[in-house]
């Protein structure tokens, strides 16, 4: 699709996700006029990533090369140019990135950012700009020691959650920075700015360091989510001089400035194209799905997440509270699962001929409840609950070594959704007659998977046309950022956007099947975690 050649405004959303860099452009009526992507493994094989990342030998450390992200940006902009995308209509641009990952800018990098020559691609110009070449990302779980000392420094896990919205989590940026401070002191010393993936990406467009927004900043264990300022106690517990290296925080809908002249000269963006603060992928998804209070979002991507809109948060030691990206008075609650689409793909490959069609057939081969068979599929160390390995139980709660392929497929999908419902209810979420489940992410295009979601939750499932709600949400946020100065709310701005559409309703009678299974699954989950802890 090519943007229309009239003078109507266009808003751009970009998404630096785990496996791809994506872009979506919408017109003034918020209709999608262009979409594109660069896939790291396929399009940038020289970086040798698998699913966009490097898993290190300890199986705990997970990083991505920061220059790969920069080169992906060069690539996608060149692609758009060669397809005739007219950059001169772009009035505002915003973006998103995988949450928690961090980027370490070398001393002198901002000077380079401010003086980019449009004759060269960014990955040439920024080659020596990073003190740490491999950025730690959200899949990393190597920082347990740093987590414990951060919690101890502020009075324990609940005290840390009371300040930052979450107890210490390995992937959160505070403990990742603490690890780098300890293990790579010279590189830390050489760092003049630490960005999140989202604010790093914003900096590339801005041509100077972009502030971290409140919503993505909530995923660091460093920010006071009520005061929206860095918590000095948390900063002190992680590294010296950290406040200065992190810079100021900013509201998620703030206009940070105009696009760098590099993009004006090289691609033809208008010089007054506004850069609206970038945010994390889950907050951006909340915007893209038009989530309202009472809804629950289920995102089925590289990570699975569930999230809710909340007004008065009570942080606990399970799940996270983030500042809301579209309403500065509100919050969002989130739970993240590491075993998402990669585990679904693994089971698809093991149990079918690696086809989603076959996977769907296998899923439908057994009735709701899977004859009482339940499974836990944690190929990598899970976050909630903290456990690893594959654990299968028959209808008598006896552990079994394997299931027939179609039972395995249903056990995986039912298990993933039973877990999500149990954990959402533990966060205080109540399923009411008006509840809507908003599904997004790659697997949300599979109607059979969404039918199981509707059945397990006993609520209707809706989707939007665009599976990448995070990227779309940023195109919406770009327009909102521009209009927010005139007092328009996000919900006013997105009135014109398409409403989510109904995909699946719970089948009659399933409630009676899943109610006892939810109880059993919860008890078995405790057993699995207990085994792991011993
Ligand atoms: C959320 O807390 C997560 O860690 C993941 O969903 C990442 O944001 C994936 F990009």
Short mmCIF file of C-alpha atoms and ligand atoms in Angstrom, two decimals:
data_model
loop_
_atom_site.label_atom_id
_atom_site.label_comp_id
_atom_site.label_asym_id
_atom_site.label_seq_id
_atom_site.Cartn_x
_atom_site.Cartn_y
_atom_site.Cartn_z
CA UNK A 1 0.00 0.00 0.00
CA UNK A 2 1.30 3.47 -0.83
CA UNK A 3 0.16 6.63 0.94
CA UNK A 4 -2.19 8.74 -1.20
CA UNK A 5 -0.50 11.45 -3.18
CA UNK A 6 -2.66 14.32 -1.89
CA UNK A 7 -1.71 16.62 0.93
CA UNK A 8 -3.59 14.77 3.67
CA UNK A 9 -1.58 14.21 6.85
CA UNK A 10 -0.05 10.85 7.65
CA UNK A 11 0.98 9.56 11.11
CA UNK A 12 3.69 6.96 11.47
CA UNK A 13 4.14 4.26 14.13
CA UNK A 14 7.37 2.25 14.37
CA UNK A 15 7.91 -0.83 16.50
CA UNK A 16 11.33 -2.17 17.51
CA UNK A 17 10.05 -5.58 18.64
CA UNK A 18 12.03 -8.70 19.51
CA UNK A 19 12.03 -10.31 16.07
CA UNK A 20 11.22 -7.48 13.68
CA UNK A 21 11.19 -3.76 13.04
CA UNK A 22 7.71 -2.80 11.86
CA UNK A 23 6.11 0.33 10.55
CA UNK A 24 2.47 1.38 10.08
CA UNK A 25 1.22 4.63 8.58
CA UNK A 26 -2.34 5.88 9.09
CA UNK A 27 -4.15 8.76 7.39
CA UNK A 28 -6.03 11.53 9.17
CA UNK A 29 -9.07 9.26 9.57
CA UNK A 30 -6.75 6.68 11.23
CA UNK A 31 -7.09 4.18 8.39
CA UNK A 32 -3.96 2.15 7.71
CA UNK A 33 -2.34 3.28 4.45
CA UNK A 34 1.03 1.53 4.67
CA UNK A 35 2.62 -1.38 6.57
CA UNK A 36 6.06 -2.91 6.30
CA UNK A 37 8.63 -4.82 8.30
CA UNK A 38 12.23 -5.98 8.47
CA UNK A 39 12.80 -9.41 10.03
CA UNK A 40 16.12 -9.50 11.87
CA UNK A 41 17.07 -13.17 11.28
CA UNK A 42 16.11 -13.18 7.60
CA UNK A 43 16.99 -9.64 6.47
CA UNK A 44 20.06 -9.08 8.64
CA UNK A 45 21.68 -12.55 8.76
CA UNK A 46 25.12 -11.01 9.35
CA UNK A 47 24.18 -10.52 13.03
CA UNK A 48 23.51 -14.26 13.49
CA UNK A 49 20.44 -13.88 15.68
CA UNK A 50 17.81 -16.55 16.24
CA UNK A 51 14.37 -15.03 16.65
CA UNK A 52 16.12 -11.65 16.94
CA UNK A 53 18.29 -12.56 19.92
CA UNK A 54 21.47 -14.26 21.10
CA UNK A 55 20.98 -16.73 23.95
CA UNK A 56 24.35 -17.04 25.70
CA UNK A 57 25.95 -20.29 26.94
CA UNK A 58 24.62 -19.91 30.48
CA UNK A 59 21.10 -20.05 28.99
CA UNK A 60 20.19 -17.08 31.18
CA UNK A 61 21.84 -14.14 29.43
CA UNK A 62 19.95 -12.91 26.38
CA UNK A 63 21.07 -9.96 24.26
CA UNK A 64 20.53 -8.36 20.85
CA UNK A 65 23.13 -6.39 18.86
CA UNK A 66 22.22 -2.74 19.10
CA UNK A 67 23.67 -1.98 15.64
CA UNK A 68 21.30 -4.56 14.15
CA UNK A 69 18.40 -2.39 15.29
CA UNK A 70 20.06 0.69 13.77
CA UNK A 71 20.68 -1.08 10.47
CA UNK A 72 17.09 -2.34 10.45
CA UNK A 73 15.95 1.28 10.61
CA UNK A 74 18.13 2.16 7.60
CA UNK A 75 16.69 -0.82 5.79
CA UNK A 76 13.02 -0.15 6.44
CA UNK A 77 13.29 3.53 5.47
CA UNK A 78 15.10 2.59 2.22
CA UNK A 79 12.38 -0.01 1.55
CA UNK A 80 9.65 2.57 2.04
CA UNK A 81 11.46 5.03 -0.21
CA UNK A 82 11.89 2.46 -2.97
CA UNK A 83 8.17 1.60 -2.77
CA UNK A 84 7.29 5.28 -3.27
CA UNK A 85 6.14 6.11 0.27
CA UNK A 86 5.75 9.89 0.40
CA UNK A 87 7.46 10.93 3.65
CA UNK A 88 6.53 14.59 3.09
CA UNK A 89 3.01 13.97 4.51
CA UNK A 90 4.21 12.62 7.85
CA UNK A 91 3.00 15.17 10.42
CA UNK A 92 4.02 13.20 13.49
CA UNK A 93 5.74 9.98 14.34
CA UNK A 94 5.83 7.86 17.47
CA UNK A 95 7.07 4.42 18.28
CA UNK A 96 7.58 1.59 20.65
CA UNK A 97 10.08 -1.06 21.60
CA UNK A 98 10.29 -4.31 23.48
CA UNK A 99 10.17 -3.36 27.17
CA UNK A 100 13.02 -3.44 29.71
CA UNK A 101 15.95 -3.76 27.21
CA UNK A 102 18.70 -1.16 27.63
CA UNK A 103 21.10 0.70 25.32
CA UNK A 104 24.40 2.21 26.49
CA UNK A 105 25.49 5.29 24.53
CA UNK A 106 29.22 5.94 24.53
CA UNK A 107 30.61 9.32 25.62
CA UNK A 108 30.42 11.67 22.63
CA UNK A 109 27.51 9.82 20.98
CA UNK A 110 25.04 12.66 21.36
CA UNK A 111 27.39 14.97 19.52
CA UNK A 112 27.38 12.49 16.63
CA UNK A 113 23.58 12.12 16.80
CA UNK A 114 23.23 15.88 16.48
CA UNK A 115 25.50 16.01 13.43
CA UNK A 116 24.37 13.11 11.24
CA UNK A 117 25.41 13.49 7.60
CA UNK A 118 22.53 12.47 5.34
CA UNK A 119 25.01 11.03 2.80
CA UNK A 120 25.53 7.91 4.91
CA UNK A 121 23.33 5.23 6.46
CA UNK A 122 22.86 5.41 10.22
CA UNK A 123 24.62 2.14 10.95
CA UNK A 124 27.84 3.59 9.46
CA UNK A 125 27.53 6.85 11.33
CA UNK A 126 26.69 5.28 14.69
CA UNK A 127 29.08 2.32 14.51
CA UNK A 128 31.21 3.46 17.47
CA UNK A 129 28.43 5.04 19.49
CA UNK A 130 27.65 2.22 21.90
CA UNK A 131 29.65 1.35 25.02
CA UNK A 132 27.86 -2.03 25.18
CA UNK A 133 27.38 -3.61 21.74
CA UNK A 134 24.97 -6.34 22.87
CA UNK A 135 21.98 -4.92 24.66
CA UNK A 136 20.40 -6.98 27.42
CA UNK A 137 16.73 -7.61 26.57
CA UNK A 138 13.53 -8.73 28.29
CA UNK A 139 14.26 -12.45 27.83
CA UNK A 140 17.33 -12.20 30.08
CA UNK A 141 17.08 -13.87 33.48
CA UNK A 142 20.70 -13.65 34.61
CA UNK A 143 20.31 -11.00 37.32
CA UNK A 144 18.82 -12.85 40.32
CA UNK A 145 21.64 -11.67 42.61
CA UNK A 146 21.11 -8.03 41.60
CA UNK A 147 17.34 -8.41 42.12
CA UNK A 148 17.75 -9.67 45.67
CA UNK A 149 20.11 -6.85 46.60
CA UNK A 150 17.78 -4.22 45.08
CA UNK A 151 14.86 -5.59 47.11
CA UNK A 152 16.95 -5.71 50.28
CA UNK A 153 18.11 -2.13 49.79
CA UNK A 154 14.54 -0.79 49.93
CA UNK A 155 13.09 -3.11 52.58
CA UNK A 156 11.98 -6.20 50.65
CA UNK A 157 9.96 -7.21 47.57
CA UNK A 158 6.67 -5.63 48.67
CA UNK A 159 8.38 -2.32 49.53
CA UNK A 160 9.98 -2.25 46.08
CA UNK A 161 6.57 -2.98 44.52
CA UNK A 162 5.03 -0.19 46.61
CA UNK A 163 7.47 2.28 45.05
CA UNK A 164 7.99 1.00 41.51
CA UNK A 165 4.88 -1.12 40.82
CA UNK A 166 6.79 -4.43 40.76
CA UNK A 167 9.02 -6.50 43.00
CA UNK A 168 12.47 -6.99 41.43
CA UNK A 169 12.36 -8.94 38.16
CA UNK A 170 15.46 -10.23 36.37
CA UNK A 171 14.54 -8.62 33.05
CA UNK A 172 13.75 -5.21 34.52
CA UNK A 173 16.29 -2.55 33.63
CA UNK A 174 17.46 -1.65 37.15
CA UNK A 175 19.03 -5.02 37.86
CA UNK A 176 20.32 -5.24 34.27
CA UNK A 177 22.15 -1.94 34.77
CA UNK A 178 23.42 -3.12 38.16
CA UNK A 179 24.92 -6.19 36.48
CA UNK A 180 26.69 -4.09 33.85
CA UNK A 181 27.92 -1.65 36.50
CA UNK A 182 29.50 -4.59 38.39
CA UNK A 183 30.72 -6.75 35.49
CA UNK A 184 31.74 -4.10 32.92
CA UNK A 185 32.88 -1.11 35.02
CA UNK A 186 34.90 0.45 32.18
CA UNK A 187 31.99 0.30 29.74
CA UNK A 188 29.68 1.74 32.41
CA UNK A 189 32.17 4.52 32.97
CA UNK A 190 32.26 5.17 29.21
CA UNK A 191 28.45 5.44 29.05
CA UNK A 192 27.02 8.95 28.85
CA UNK A 193 23.36 7.93 28.50
CA UNK A 194 21.31 4.79 29.16
CA UNK A 195 18.16 4.46 27.06
CA UNK A 196 15.38 1.91 26.98
CA UNK A 197 14.84 0.32 23.55
CA UNK A 198 11.90 2.72 23.08
CA UNK A 199 13.79 5.91 24.01
CA UNK A 200 16.85 4.74 22.05
CA UNK A 201 14.66 4.44 18.95
CA UNK A 202 13.14 7.87 19.62
CA UNK A 203 16.69 9.29 19.94
CA UNK A 204 17.54 8.01 16.46
CA UNK A 205 14.67 10.04 14.99
CA UNK A 206 15.17 13.06 17.21
CA UNK A 207 18.90 13.36 16.63
CA UNK A 208 19.51 13.83 20.37
CA UNK A 209 18.77 11.84 23.51
CA UNK A 210 15.05 11.24 23.98
CA UNK A 211 13.56 11.10 27.46
CA UNK A 212 12.18 7.83 28.84
CA UNK A 213 8.37 8.02 29.09
CA UNK A 214 6.48 7.29 32.33
CA UNK A 215 4.85 4.13 31.04
CA UNK A 216 7.96 2.30 29.79
CA UNK A 217 9.92 3.83 32.68
CA UNK A 218 7.64 1.84 35.02
CA UNK A 219 9.29 -1.37 33.76
CA UNK A 220 12.69 -0.58 35.28
CA UNK A 221 12.24 -1.02 39.07
CA UNK A 222 13.72 2.48 39.27
CA UNK A 223 10.79 4.89 38.98
CA UNK A 224 8.28 5.95 41.60
CA UNK A 225 5.06 5.23 39.70
CA UNK A 226 3.00 7.71 41.76
CA UNK A 227 5.40 10.65 41.71
CA UNK A 228 6.68 9.80 38.21
CA UNK A 229 10.26 10.55 39.24
CA UNK A 230 13.33 8.36 39.66
CA UNK A 231 13.47 6.78 43.11
CA UNK A 232 16.82 7.82 44.55
CA UNK A 233 16.89 4.74 46.82
CA UNK A 234 16.48 2.42 43.82
CA UNK A 235 19.04 4.29 41.71
CA UNK A 236 21.57 4.14 44.56
CA UNK A 237 21.00 0.40 44.95
CA UNK A 238 21.87 -0.27 41.29
CA UNK A 239 24.79 1.94 40.26
CA UNK A 240 26.53 5.26 40.90
CA UNK A 241 25.73 8.35 38.88
CA UNK A 242 22.68 6.58 37.46
CA UNK A 243 20.19 9.46 37.61
CA UNK A 244 22.42 11.56 35.38
CA UNK A 245 22.89 8.74 32.88
CA UNK A 246 19.12 8.13 32.66
CA UNK A 247 18.14 11.76 32.09
CA UNK A 248 14.66 13.22 32.61
CA UNK A 249 11.38 11.31 32.43
CA UNK A 250 8.53 12.52 30.22
CA UNK A 251 4.76 12.03 29.89
CA UNK A 252 4.00 9.33 27.30
CA UNK A 253 2.10 11.71 25.03
CA UNK A 254 4.69 14.51 25.08
CA UNK A 255 6.04 16.00 21.86
CA UNK A 256 9.82 15.66 22.21
CA UNK A 257 10.72 17.93 19.30
CA UNK A 258 11.01 17.88 15.52
CA UNK A 259 12.60 15.15 13.44
CA UNK A 260 16.37 15.36 12.86
CA UNK A 261 17.39 17.13 9.62
CA UNK A 262 19.03 13.82 8.60
CA UNK A 263 15.57 12.38 7.73
CA UNK A 264 14.45 15.61 6.07
CA UNK A 265 17.42 15.55 3.71
CA UNK A 266 17.70 11.80 3.12
CA UNK A 267 14.01 10.78 2.96
CA UNK A 268 12.00 13.98 2.52
CA UNK A 269 10.23 14.15 5.90
CA UNK A 270 8.86 17.67 6.56
CA UNK A 271 11.16 19.58 8.89
CA UNK A 272 8.28 20.19 11.33
CA UNK A 273 7.40 16.48 11.64
CA UNK A 274 6.89 16.00 15.40
CA UNK A 275 8.41 13.16 17.39
CA UNK A 276 6.01 12.03 20.11
CA UNK A 277 7.55 10.13 23.07
CA UNK A 278 8.11 6.45 22.33
CA UNK A 279 6.85 3.87 24.85
CA UNK A 280 6.96 0.13 25.61
CA UNK A 281 5.24 -2.42 23.38
CA UNK A 282 2.59 -3.43 25.92
CA UNK A 283 1.56 0.15 26.74
CA UNK A 284 1.53 0.87 22.99
CA UNK A 285 -0.69 -2.15 22.47
CA UNK A 286 -3.15 -0.83 25.06
CA UNK A 287 -3.43 2.28 22.86
CA UNK A 288 -3.75 0.28 19.61
CA UNK A 289 -6.49 -1.97 20.95
CA UNK A 290 -8.49 0.94 22.36
CA UNK A 291 -8.57 -0.84 25.70
CA UNK A 292 -11.09 0.57 28.19
CA UNK A 293 -11.60 0.02 31.90
CA UNK A 294 -13.25 -3.40 32.35
CA UNK A 295 -11.62 -4.95 29.26
CA UNK A 296 -8.79 -7.45 29.44
CA UNK A 297 -6.15 -7.57 26.72
CA UNK A 298 -4.47 -10.85 25.85
CA UNK A 299 -1.41 -10.41 23.66
CA UNK A 300 -0.12 -13.58 22.01
CA UNK A 301 3.32 -12.79 20.66
CA UNK A 302 6.95 -13.72 21.33
CA UNK A 303 5.96 -13.03 24.92
CA UNK A 304 2.36 -13.53 25.96
CA UNK A 305 0.98 -10.79 28.16
CA UNK A 306 -2.31 -9.94 29.78
CA UNK A 307 -3.08 -6.39 30.78
CA UNK A 308 -5.86 -4.31 32.24
CA UNK A 309 -6.68 -0.65 32.67
CA UNK A 310 -6.78 0.27 36.36
CA UNK A 311 -7.51 3.46 38.22
CA UNK A 312 -6.31 2.78 41.77
CA UNK A 313 -3.39 0.38 41.78
CA UNK A 314 -2.37 -1.85 44.69
CA UNK A 315 0.98 -3.33 43.65
CA UNK A 316 1.71 -6.84 44.92
CA UNK A 317 4.61 -9.26 44.48
CA UNK A 318 2.88 -10.85 41.48
CA UNK A 319 2.51 -8.95 38.20
CA UNK A 320 3.35 -5.34 37.43
CA UNK A 321 1.76 -1.91 37.64
CA UNK A 322 2.78 0.56 34.93
CA UNK A 323 1.73 4.16 34.39
CA UNK A 324 -0.98 4.29 31.74
CA UNK A 325 0.34 5.49 28.37
CA UNK A 326 -2.80 7.35 27.26
CA UNK A 327 -4.23 8.76 30.50
CA UNK A 328 -1.79 10.31 32.94
CA UNK A 329 -4.17 9.76 35.89
CA UNK A 330 -4.55 6.02 35.29
CA UNK A 331 -2.41 2.86 35.43
CA UNK A 332 -2.23 -0.52 33.75
CA UNK A 333 -1.63 -3.92 35.37
CA UNK A 334 0.36 -6.50 33.42
CA UNK A 335 1.54 -10.09 33.65
CA UNK A 336 4.13 -11.38 31.19
CA UNK A 337 4.78 -14.98 30.11
CA UNK A 338 8.03 -15.91 28.41
CA UNK A 339 6.69 -19.13 26.92
CA UNK A 340 4.47 -17.63 24.23
CA UNK A 341 4.68 -18.04 20.48
CA UNK A 342 8.03 -19.84 20.47
CA UNK A 343 6.57 -22.60 22.65
CA UNK A 344 3.41 -22.77 20.51
CA UNK A 345 5.62 -23.09 17.43
CA UNK A 346 7.72 -25.80 19.09
CA UNK A 347 4.63 -27.88 19.94
CA UNK A 348 3.22 -27.25 16.44
CA UNK A 349 6.45 -28.62 14.96
CA UNK A 350 6.62 -31.59 17.34
CA UNK A 351 2.96 -32.61 17.10
CA UNK A 352 1.91 -31.71 13.56
CA UNK A 353 3.63 -31.33 10.21
CA UNK A 354 4.72 -27.81 11.24
CA UNK A 355 1.50 -26.29 9.92
CA UNK A 356 -0.98 -24.07 11.74
CA UNK A 357 -3.80 -25.75 9.84
CA UNK A 358 -2.81 -29.11 11.28
CA UNK A 359 -2.40 -27.47 14.67
CA UNK A 360 -6.00 -26.19 14.46
CA UNK A 361 -7.25 -29.63 13.46
CA UNK A 362 -5.45 -31.20 16.42
CA UNK A 363 -6.87 -28.52 18.73
CA UNK A 364 -10.42 -29.35 17.58
CA UNK A 365 -9.90 -33.12 17.76
CA UNK A 366 -10.76 -33.15 21.49
CA UNK A 367 -13.59 -31.46 23.36
CA UNK A 368 -13.25 -28.58 25.81
CA UNK A 369 -11.57 -29.90 28.95
CA UNK A 370 -9.30 -32.31 27.01
CA UNK A 371 -10.64 -35.33 28.96
CA UNK A 372 -9.12 -33.87 32.10
CA UNK A 373 -5.54 -33.81 30.78
CA UNK A 374 -3.62 -30.70 31.79
CA UNK A 375 -0.13 -29.51 30.88
CA UNK A 376 2.48 -26.87 31.79
CA UNK A 377 4.87 -26.02 28.97
CA UNK A 378 7.78 -23.92 30.19
CA UNK A 379 10.50 -24.41 27.57
CA UNK A 380 12.40 -21.55 29.18
CA UNK A 381 12.24 -20.34 32.78
CA UNK A 382 8.76 -18.82 33.17
CA UNK A 383 8.13 -15.53 34.98
CA UNK A 384 4.68 -16.31 36.43
CA UNK A 385 4.94 -18.89 37.90
CA UNK A 386 8.73 -19.15 38.30
CA UNK A 387 9.17 -22.70 36.98
CA UNK A 388 10.73 -24.50 34.05
CA UNK A 389 10.16 -27.74 32.10
CA UNK A 390 7.18 -29.60 30.67
CA UNK A 391 4.76 -31.13 33.19
CA UNK A 392 1.79 -33.25 32.07
CA UNK A 393 -1.00 -34.57 34.29
CA UNK A 394 -3.80 -36.98 33.42
CA UNK A 395 -7.39 -36.66 34.67
CA UNK A 396 -6.39 -38.26 38.00
CA UNK A 397 -3.65 -35.64 38.59
CA UNK A 398 -0.97 -38.25 37.94
CA UNK A 399 2.16 -37.01 36.19
CA UNK A 400 2.60 -38.67 32.79
CA UNK A 401 5.62 -38.55 30.46
CA UNK A 402 3.71 -37.79 27.26
CA UNK A 403 0.36 -37.12 25.62
CA UNK A 404 -0.84 -38.15 22.16
CA UNK A 405 -0.16 -35.23 19.72
CA UNK A 406 -3.72 -33.82 19.62
CA UNK A 407 -4.04 -34.00 23.43
CA UNK A 408 -0.67 -32.23 23.71
CA UNK A 409 -1.84 -29.39 21.44
CA UNK A 410 -5.05 -28.83 23.44
CA UNK A 411 -3.22 -29.18 26.76
CA UNK A 412 -0.82 -26.42 25.68
CA UNK A 413 -3.49 -23.94 24.59
CA UNK A 414 -5.95 -24.67 27.42
CA UNK A 415 -3.09 -24.57 29.93
CA UNK A 416 -1.84 -21.20 28.68
CA UNK A 417 -5.32 -19.66 28.97
CA UNK A 418 -6.23 -21.29 32.30
CA UNK A 419 -3.01 -19.81 33.72
CA UNK A 420 -3.87 -16.36 32.34
CA UNK A 421 -7.37 -16.40 33.82
CA UNK A 422 -6.13 -17.60 37.22
CA UNK A 423 -3.42 -14.94 37.36
CA UNK A 424 -5.74 -12.16 36.14
CA UNK A 425 -8.25 -13.06 38.86
CA UNK A 426 -5.45 -13.02 41.44
CA UNK A 427 -4.73 -9.44 40.31
CA UNK A 428 -8.34 -8.65 41.28
CA UNK A 429 -9.83 -8.89 37.79
CA UNK A 430 -13.50 -9.93 37.71
CA UNK A 431 -15.19 -11.38 34.65
CA UNK A 432 -18.55 -9.61 34.36
CA UNK A 433 -21.33 -9.98 31.77
CA UNK A 434 -19.99 -6.91 29.90
CA UNK A 435 -16.35 -8.12 29.91
CA UNK A 436 -14.55 -7.97 26.56
CA UNK A 437 -11.35 -9.86 25.88
CA UNK A 438 -9.23 -8.02 23.33
CA UNK A 439 -6.79 -10.37 21.63
CA UNK A 440 -3.72 -9.28 19.70
CA UNK A 441 -0.33 -10.57 18.52
CA UNK A 442 0.55 -13.20 15.91
CA UNK A 443 -1.56 -16.05 17.33
CA UNK A 444 -4.66 -13.84 17.48
CA UNK A 445 -5.14 -14.50 13.78
CA UNK A 446 -6.00 -18.16 14.61
CA UNK A 447 -9.75 -18.35 15.29
CA UNK A 448 -9.53 -21.83 16.83
CA UNK A 449 -7.06 -20.60 19.42
CA UNK A 450 -9.35 -17.63 20.15
CA UNK A 451 -12.34 -19.97 20.59
CA UNK A 452 -10.46 -21.73 23.41
CA UNK A 453 -9.67 -18.30 24.89
CA UNK A 454 -13.39 -17.37 24.87
CA UNK A 455 -14.34 -20.74 26.39
CA UNK A 456 -11.77 -20.67 29.18
CA UNK A 457 -12.58 -17.06 30.17
CA UNK A 458 -16.32 -17.43 29.60
CA UNK A 459 -16.31 -14.09 27.78
CA UNK A 460 -16.43 -12.89 24.14
CA UNK A 461 -13.16 -12.31 22.31
CA UNK A 462 -12.60 -9.32 20.02
CA UNK A 463 -9.69 -8.48 17.72
CA UNK A 464 -8.65 -5.55 15.59
CA UNK A 465 -7.75 -6.02 11.91
CA UNK A 466 -4.09 -5.32 12.50
CA UNK A 467 -2.34 -8.05 14.51
CA UNK A 468 0.41 -5.59 15.48
CA UNK A 469 -1.59 -3.41 17.82
CA UNK A 470 1.58 -1.90 19.37
CA UNK A 471 2.71 -0.36 16.09
CA UNK A 472 -0.81 0.80 15.22
CA UNK A 473 -1.15 2.25 18.72
CA UNK A 474 1.91 4.39 18.05
CA UNK A 475 0.49 5.76 14.82
CA UNK A 476 -2.61 6.74 16.89
CA UNK A 477 -0.38 8.13 19.65
CA UNK A 478 1.49 10.22 17.08
CA UNK A 479 -1.74 11.98 16.14
CA UNK A 480 -2.82 12.28 19.76
CA UNK A 481 0.57 13.79 20.72
CA UNK A 482 0.06 16.48 18.13
CA UNK A 483 -3.48 17.28 19.34
CA UNK A 484 -2.92 16.77 23.09
CA UNK A 485 -1.55 20.33 23.34
CA UNK A 486 -5.03 21.58 22.40
CA UNK A 487 -6.54 19.52 25.22
CA UNK A 488 -7.82 16.54 23.18
CA UNK A 489 -7.91 13.24 25.04
CA UNK A 490 -6.70 10.00 23.45
CA UNK A 491 -10.25 8.63 23.38
CA UNK A 492 -11.45 11.76 21.49
CA UNK A 493 -8.68 11.35 18.92
CA UNK A 494 -9.32 7.66 18.22
CA UNK A 495 -13.11 7.94 17.84
CA UNK A 496 -12.71 7.55 14.08
CA UNK A 497 -10.59 4.39 14.32
CA UNK A 498 -12.21 1.03 13.67
CA UNK A 499 -13.83 -0.64 16.70
CA UNK A 500 -12.54 -4.12 17.61
CA UNK A 501 -14.73 -6.85 16.12
CA UNK A 502 -16.27 -9.91 17.74
CA UNK A 503 -14.51 -13.17 16.81
CA UNK A 504 -15.61 -15.81 19.32
CA UNK A 505 -18.26 -16.29 21.99
CA UNK A 506 -17.99 -18.92 24.72
CA UNK A 507 -19.70 -22.16 23.65
CA UNK A 508 -22.78 -23.12 25.68
CA UNK A 509 -21.98 -25.34 28.68
CA UNK A 510 -18.22 -24.77 28.76
CA UNK A 511 -18.39 -22.82 32.01
CA UNK A 512 -19.26 -26.07 33.89
CA UNK A 513 -16.26 -27.79 32.32
CA UNK A 514 -13.68 -25.10 33.01
CA UNK A 515 -14.76 -24.09 36.53
CA UNK A 516 -13.38 -27.30 38.13
CA UNK A 517 -10.41 -27.30 35.76
CA UNK A 518 -9.39 -23.82 36.91
CA UNK A 519 -9.23 -25.11 40.51
CA UNK A 520 -7.25 -28.19 39.50
CA UNK A 521 -4.86 -26.19 37.33
CA UNK A 522 -4.18 -23.78 40.19
CA UNK A 523 -3.41 -26.65 42.57
CA UNK A 524 -1.19 -28.38 40.03
CA UNK A 525 0.63 -25.12 39.33
CA UNK A 526 1.49 -24.91 43.04
CA UNK A 527 2.76 -28.48 42.86
CA UNK A 528 4.92 -27.74 39.80
CA UNK A 529 6.39 -24.62 41.43
CA UNK A 530 6.96 -26.59 44.67
CA UNK A 531 8.92 -29.26 42.78
CA UNK A 532 11.00 -26.58 41.16
CA UNK A 533 11.79 -24.79 44.40
CA UNK A 534 12.98 -28.02 46.15
C1 LIG B 1 6.71 -7.25 29.35
O1 LIG B 1 6.99 -7.03 30.70
C2 LIG B 1 7.77 -8.01 28.66
O2 LIG B 1 8.81 -8.30 29.20
C3 LIG B 1 7.56 -8.40 27.23
O3 LIG B 1 6.21 -8.41 26.90
C4 LIG B 1 8.33 -7.49 26.31
O4 LIG B 1 7.83 -6.20 26.38
C5 LIG B 1 8.27 -8.05 24.91
F1 LIG B 1 8.73 -7.22 24.03
#
